[in-house]
Short mmCIF file of C-alpha atoms in Angstrom, two decimals:
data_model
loop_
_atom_site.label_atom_id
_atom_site.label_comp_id
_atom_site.label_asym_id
_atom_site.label_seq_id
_atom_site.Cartn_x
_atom_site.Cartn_y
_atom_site.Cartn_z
CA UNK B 4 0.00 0.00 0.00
CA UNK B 5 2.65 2.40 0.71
CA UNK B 6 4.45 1.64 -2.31
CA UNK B 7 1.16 2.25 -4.37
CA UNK B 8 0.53 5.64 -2.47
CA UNK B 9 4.28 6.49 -3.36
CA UNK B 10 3.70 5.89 -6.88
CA UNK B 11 0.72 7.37 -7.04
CA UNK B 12 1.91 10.88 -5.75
CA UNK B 13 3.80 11.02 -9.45
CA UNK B 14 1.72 12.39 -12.41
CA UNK B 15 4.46 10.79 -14.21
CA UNK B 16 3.55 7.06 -13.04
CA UNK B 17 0.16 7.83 -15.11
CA UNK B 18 2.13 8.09 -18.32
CA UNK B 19 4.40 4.62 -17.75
CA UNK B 20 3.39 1.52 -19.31
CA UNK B 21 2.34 -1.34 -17.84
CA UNK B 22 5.96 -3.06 -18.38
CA UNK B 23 7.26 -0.17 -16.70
CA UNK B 24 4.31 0.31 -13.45
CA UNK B 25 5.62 -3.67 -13.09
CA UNK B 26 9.32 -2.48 -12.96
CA UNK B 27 8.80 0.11 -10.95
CA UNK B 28 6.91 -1.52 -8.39
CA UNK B 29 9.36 -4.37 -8.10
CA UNK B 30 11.89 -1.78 -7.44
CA UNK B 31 10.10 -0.01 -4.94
CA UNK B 32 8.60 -3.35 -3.12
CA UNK B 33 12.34 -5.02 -2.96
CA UNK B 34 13.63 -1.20 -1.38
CA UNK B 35 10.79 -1.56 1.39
CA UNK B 36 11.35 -5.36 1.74
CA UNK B 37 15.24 -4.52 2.48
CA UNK B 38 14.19 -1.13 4.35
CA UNK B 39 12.17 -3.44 6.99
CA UNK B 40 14.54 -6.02 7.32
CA UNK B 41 17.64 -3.17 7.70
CA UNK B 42 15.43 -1.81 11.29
CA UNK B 43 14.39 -5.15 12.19
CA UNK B 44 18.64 -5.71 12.03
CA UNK B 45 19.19 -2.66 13.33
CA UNK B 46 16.54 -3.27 16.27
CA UNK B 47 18.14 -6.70 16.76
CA UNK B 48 21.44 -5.36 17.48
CA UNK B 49 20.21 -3.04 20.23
CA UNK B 50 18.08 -5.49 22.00
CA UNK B 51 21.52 -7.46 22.17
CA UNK B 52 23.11 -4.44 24.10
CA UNK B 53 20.23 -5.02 26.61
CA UNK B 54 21.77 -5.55 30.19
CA UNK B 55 18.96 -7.35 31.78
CA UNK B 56 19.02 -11.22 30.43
CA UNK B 57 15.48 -11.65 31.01
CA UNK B 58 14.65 -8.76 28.73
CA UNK B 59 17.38 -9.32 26.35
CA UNK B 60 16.38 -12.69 25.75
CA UNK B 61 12.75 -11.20 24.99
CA UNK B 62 14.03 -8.67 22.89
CA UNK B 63 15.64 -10.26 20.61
CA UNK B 64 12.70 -14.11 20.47
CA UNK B 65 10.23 -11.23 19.45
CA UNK B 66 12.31 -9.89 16.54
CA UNK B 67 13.79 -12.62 15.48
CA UNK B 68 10.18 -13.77 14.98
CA UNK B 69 9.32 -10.97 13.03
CA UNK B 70 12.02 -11.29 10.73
CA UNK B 71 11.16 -15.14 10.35
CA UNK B 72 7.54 -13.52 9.51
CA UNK B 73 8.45 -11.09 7.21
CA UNK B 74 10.78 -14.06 5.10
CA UNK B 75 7.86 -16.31 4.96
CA UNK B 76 5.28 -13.90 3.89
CA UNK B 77 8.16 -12.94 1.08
CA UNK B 78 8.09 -16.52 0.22
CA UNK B 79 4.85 -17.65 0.49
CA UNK B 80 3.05 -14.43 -1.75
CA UNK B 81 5.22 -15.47 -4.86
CA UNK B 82 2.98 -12.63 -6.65
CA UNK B 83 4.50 -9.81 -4.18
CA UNK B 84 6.92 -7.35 -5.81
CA UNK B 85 9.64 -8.41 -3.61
CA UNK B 86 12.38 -10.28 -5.02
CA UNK B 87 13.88 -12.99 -3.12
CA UNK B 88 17.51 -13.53 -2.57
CA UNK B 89 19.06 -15.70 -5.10
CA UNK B 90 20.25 -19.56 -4.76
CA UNK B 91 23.01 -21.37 -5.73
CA UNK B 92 21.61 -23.25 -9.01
CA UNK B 93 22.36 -27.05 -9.35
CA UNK B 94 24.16 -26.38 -12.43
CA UNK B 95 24.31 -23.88 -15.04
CA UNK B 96 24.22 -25.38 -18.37
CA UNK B 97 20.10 -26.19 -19.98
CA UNK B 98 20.12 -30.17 -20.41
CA UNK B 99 17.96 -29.78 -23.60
CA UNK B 100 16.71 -32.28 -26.05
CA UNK B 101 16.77 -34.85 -23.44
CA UNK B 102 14.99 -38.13 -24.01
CA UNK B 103 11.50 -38.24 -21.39
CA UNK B 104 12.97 -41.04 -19.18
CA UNK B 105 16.31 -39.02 -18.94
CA UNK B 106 14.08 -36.00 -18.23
CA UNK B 107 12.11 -38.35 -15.37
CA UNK B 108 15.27 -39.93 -14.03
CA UNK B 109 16.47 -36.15 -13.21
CA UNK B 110 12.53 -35.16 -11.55
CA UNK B 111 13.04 -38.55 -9.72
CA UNK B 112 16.42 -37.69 -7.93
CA UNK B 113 14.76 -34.05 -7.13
CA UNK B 114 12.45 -35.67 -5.24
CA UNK B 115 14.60 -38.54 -3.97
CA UNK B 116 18.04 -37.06 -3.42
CA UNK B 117 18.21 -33.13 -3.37
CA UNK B 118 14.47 -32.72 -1.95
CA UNK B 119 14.04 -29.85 -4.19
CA UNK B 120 10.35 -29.94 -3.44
CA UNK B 121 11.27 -28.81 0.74
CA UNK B 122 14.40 -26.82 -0.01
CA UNK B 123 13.96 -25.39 -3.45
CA UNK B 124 16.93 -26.04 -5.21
CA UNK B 125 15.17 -27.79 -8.38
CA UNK B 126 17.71 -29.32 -11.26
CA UNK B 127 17.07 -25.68 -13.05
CA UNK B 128 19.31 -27.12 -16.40
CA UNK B 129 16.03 -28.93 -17.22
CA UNK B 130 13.47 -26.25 -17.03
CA UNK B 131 13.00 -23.33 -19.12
CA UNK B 132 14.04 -20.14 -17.06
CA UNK B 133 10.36 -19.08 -18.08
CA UNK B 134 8.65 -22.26 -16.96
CA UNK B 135 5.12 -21.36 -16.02
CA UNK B 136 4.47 -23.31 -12.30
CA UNK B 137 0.47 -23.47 -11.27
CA UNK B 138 -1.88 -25.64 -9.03
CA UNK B 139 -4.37 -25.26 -6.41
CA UNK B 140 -2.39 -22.50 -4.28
CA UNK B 141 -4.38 -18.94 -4.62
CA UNK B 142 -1.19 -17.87 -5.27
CA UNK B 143 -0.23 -19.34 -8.21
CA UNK B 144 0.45 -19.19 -11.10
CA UNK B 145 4.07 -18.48 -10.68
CA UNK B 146 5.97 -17.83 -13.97
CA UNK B 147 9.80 -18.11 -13.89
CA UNK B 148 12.17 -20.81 -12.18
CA UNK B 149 13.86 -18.82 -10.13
CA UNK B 150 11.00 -17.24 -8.71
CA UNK B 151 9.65 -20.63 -7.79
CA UNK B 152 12.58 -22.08 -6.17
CA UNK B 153 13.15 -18.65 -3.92
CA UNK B 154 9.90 -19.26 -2.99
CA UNK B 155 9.80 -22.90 -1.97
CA UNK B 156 13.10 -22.52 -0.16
CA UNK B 157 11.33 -19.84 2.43
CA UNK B 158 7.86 -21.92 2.67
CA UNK B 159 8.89 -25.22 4.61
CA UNK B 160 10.68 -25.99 8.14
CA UNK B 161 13.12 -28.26 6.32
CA UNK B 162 14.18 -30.89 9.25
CA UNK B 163 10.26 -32.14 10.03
CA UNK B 164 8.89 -31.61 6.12
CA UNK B 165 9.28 -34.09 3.55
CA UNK B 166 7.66 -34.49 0.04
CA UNK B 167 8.04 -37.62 -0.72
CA UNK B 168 7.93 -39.32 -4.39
CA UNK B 169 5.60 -42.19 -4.61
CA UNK B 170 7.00 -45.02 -7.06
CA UNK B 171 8.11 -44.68 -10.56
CA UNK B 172 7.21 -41.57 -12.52
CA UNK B 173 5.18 -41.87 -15.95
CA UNK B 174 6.00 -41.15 -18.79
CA UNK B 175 3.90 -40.36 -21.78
CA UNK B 176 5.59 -39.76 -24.91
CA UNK B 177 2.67 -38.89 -26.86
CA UNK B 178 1.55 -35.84 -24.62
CA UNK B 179 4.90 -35.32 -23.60
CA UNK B 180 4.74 -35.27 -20.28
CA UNK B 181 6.28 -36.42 -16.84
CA UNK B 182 4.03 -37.32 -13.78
CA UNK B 183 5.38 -37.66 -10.57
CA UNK B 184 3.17 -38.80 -7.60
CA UNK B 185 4.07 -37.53 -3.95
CA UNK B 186 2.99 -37.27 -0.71
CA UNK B 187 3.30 -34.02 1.04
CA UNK B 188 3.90 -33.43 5.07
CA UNK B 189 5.47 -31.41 8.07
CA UNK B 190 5.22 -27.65 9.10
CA UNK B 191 5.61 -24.15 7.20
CA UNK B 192 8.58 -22.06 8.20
CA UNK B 193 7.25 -19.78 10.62
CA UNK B 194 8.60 -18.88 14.54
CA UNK B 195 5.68 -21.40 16.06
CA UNK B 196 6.50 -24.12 13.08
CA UNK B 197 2.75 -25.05 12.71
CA UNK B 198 2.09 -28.12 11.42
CA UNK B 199 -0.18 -28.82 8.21
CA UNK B 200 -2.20 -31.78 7.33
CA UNK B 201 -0.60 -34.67 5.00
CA UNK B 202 -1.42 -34.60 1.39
CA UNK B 203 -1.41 -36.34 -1.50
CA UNK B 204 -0.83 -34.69 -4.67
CA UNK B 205 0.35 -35.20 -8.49
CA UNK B 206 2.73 -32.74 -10.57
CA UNK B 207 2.50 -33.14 -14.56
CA UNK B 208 5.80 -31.88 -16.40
CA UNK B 209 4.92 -30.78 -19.81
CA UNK B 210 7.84 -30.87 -22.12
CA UNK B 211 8.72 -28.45 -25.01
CA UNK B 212 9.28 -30.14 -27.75
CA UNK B 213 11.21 -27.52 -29.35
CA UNK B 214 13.77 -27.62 -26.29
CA UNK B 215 13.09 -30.51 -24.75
CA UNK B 216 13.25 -28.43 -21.61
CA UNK B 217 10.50 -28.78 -18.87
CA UNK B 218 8.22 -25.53 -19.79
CA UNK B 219 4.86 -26.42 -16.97
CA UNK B 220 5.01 -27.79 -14.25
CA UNK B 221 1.01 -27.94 -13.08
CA UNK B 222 -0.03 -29.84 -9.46
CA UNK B 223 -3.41 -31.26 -8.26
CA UNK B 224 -3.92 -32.15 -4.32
CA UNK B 225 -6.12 -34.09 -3.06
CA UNK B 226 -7.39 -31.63 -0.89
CA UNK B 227 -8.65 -28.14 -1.39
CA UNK B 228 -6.57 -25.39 -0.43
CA UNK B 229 -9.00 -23.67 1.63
CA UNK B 230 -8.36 -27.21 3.51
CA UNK B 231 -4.89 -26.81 3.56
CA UNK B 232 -4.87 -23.17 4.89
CA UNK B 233 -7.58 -24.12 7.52
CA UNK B 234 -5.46 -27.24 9.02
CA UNK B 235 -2.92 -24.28 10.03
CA UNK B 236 -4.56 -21.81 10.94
CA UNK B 237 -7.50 -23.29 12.78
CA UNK B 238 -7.02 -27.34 12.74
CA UNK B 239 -10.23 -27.69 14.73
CA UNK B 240 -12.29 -26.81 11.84
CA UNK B 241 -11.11 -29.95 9.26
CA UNK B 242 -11.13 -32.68 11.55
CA UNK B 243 -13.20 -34.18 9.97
CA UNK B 244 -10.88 -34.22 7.03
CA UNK B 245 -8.46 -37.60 7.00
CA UNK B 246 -4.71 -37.23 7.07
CA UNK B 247 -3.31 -39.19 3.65
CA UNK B 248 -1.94 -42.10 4.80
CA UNK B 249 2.24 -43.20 4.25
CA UNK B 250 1.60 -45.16 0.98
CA UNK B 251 4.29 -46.67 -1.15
CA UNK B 252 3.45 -47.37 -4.51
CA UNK B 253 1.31 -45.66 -6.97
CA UNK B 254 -1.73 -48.27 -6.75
CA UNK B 255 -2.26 -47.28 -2.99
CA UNK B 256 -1.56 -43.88 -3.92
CA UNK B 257 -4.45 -43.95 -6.46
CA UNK B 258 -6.42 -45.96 -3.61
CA UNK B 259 -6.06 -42.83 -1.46
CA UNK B 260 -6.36 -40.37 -3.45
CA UNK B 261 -10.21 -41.76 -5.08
CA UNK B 262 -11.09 -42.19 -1.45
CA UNK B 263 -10.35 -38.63 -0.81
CA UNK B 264 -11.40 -36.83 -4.52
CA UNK B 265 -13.75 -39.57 -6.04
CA UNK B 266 -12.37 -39.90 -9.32
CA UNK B 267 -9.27 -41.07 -11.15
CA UNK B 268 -6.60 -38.80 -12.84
CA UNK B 269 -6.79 -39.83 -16.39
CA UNK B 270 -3.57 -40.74 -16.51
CA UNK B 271 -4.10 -43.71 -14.25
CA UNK B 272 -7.55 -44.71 -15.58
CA UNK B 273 -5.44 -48.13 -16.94
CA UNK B 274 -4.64 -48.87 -13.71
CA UNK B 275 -8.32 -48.93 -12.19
CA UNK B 276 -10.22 -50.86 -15.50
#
């Protein structure tokens, strides 16, 4: 709001277009972003001067917290104009033209090995820097790798969450896609580390086939997000909603998940004739 007010103090602003309003706001949003964070620092290192160690130790829980705060909310409203600080990519080179099974071997091991899913740090050399990333979260869609992965990295309390890949993923060369099967638990990265309730959930790769990089990257859960957000906020509400089970292969995966959305994703339909 106070970057809009800023903005809108300029007659000039009215003559920008929209590319440059985006710019512009960007610009301003990261300068307030680092402008809070710069006092909360500043604050920090005074409470530390504090002489009493009952106080000090107050001082400095309660604005710690807020900085925690103000790094989630940065990562969890991808749409904010704030950007993130960067991360170290996997590597820099674009795998492209990769075969679909070499393409699902590398989504496997981001699941399996680097837990790219919890920390963020996605095998970028297979995606398009542009890759458009949407699902069920109000605040997606999320256009641009990098973006994404900032994100994720700031969204999950890494030691108690764990996405977890749910056998083999498919491969269908004639749509040209990759789908991966997970199951999604643990708590959000905030000071009180609440906990959310366990998911199930599906994330279809489409594949350029101009590049042969990874271009969408689209998820379905199999609960509702207002779900999700409720079994945080206020747990008593969605009791009544079951907890996905641990499964282990994709057949008790799709058992699940038509218990909990009544119908089958069609890429699975072979499985349930």
């Amino acid at each position: 709001v106070a970057v809009l007010l800023a903005m809108t103090r300029e007659t000039s602003t009215l003559r920008m277009t929209p590319l440059a309003v985006s710019s512009r706001l960007r610009s301003a949003g990261t300068a307030l972003g680092a402008g809070v964070e710069a006092h909360l620092d500043t604050a920090h290192h005074r409470a530390e001067g504090c002489v009493c160690p009952f106080w000090r130790r107050r001082f400095t829980d309660s604005i710690e917290g807020a900085q925690q705060v103000l790094r989630w909310v940065q990562a969890r409203h991808k749409s904010l104009p704030i950007d993130q600080p960067p991360l170290p990519m996997c590597r820099a080179d674009k795998a492209c033209h990769l075969a679909l099974e070499d393409v699902a071997g590398v989504l496997k091991d981001d699941f399996a090995v680097r837990r790219a899913n919890i920390n963020g740090r996605l095998s970028r050399e297979i995606f398009d820097d542009d890759c458009l990333f949407d699902g069920p979260d109000p605040d997606m869609p999320v256009r641009g790798v990098h973006k994404y992965c900032s994100a994720i990295s700031g969204l999950f309390d890494r030691p108690s969450s764990a996405c977890v890949l749910v056998g083999e993923p498919v491969v269908d060369k004639v749509e040209g896609t990759v789908v991966c099967h997970w199951r999604l638990s643990g708590r959000l990265r905030l000071p009180w580390r609440p906990a959310f309730k366990p998911y199930l959930g599906f994330t279809t790769y489409h594949v350029d086939p101009a590049s042969g990089l990874v271009c969408a990257a689209v998820e379905q859960w199999s609960i509702s997000a207002v779900t999700a957000f409720a079994s945080v906020l206020v747990p008593f509400a969605v009791q009544h909603v079951a907890e996905a089970p641990d499964v282990h292969t994709v057949e008790e995966w799709l058992s699940v998940w038509v218990l909990m959305r009544d119908h089958v994703p069609k890429h699975l339909r072979h499985l349930s004739a």
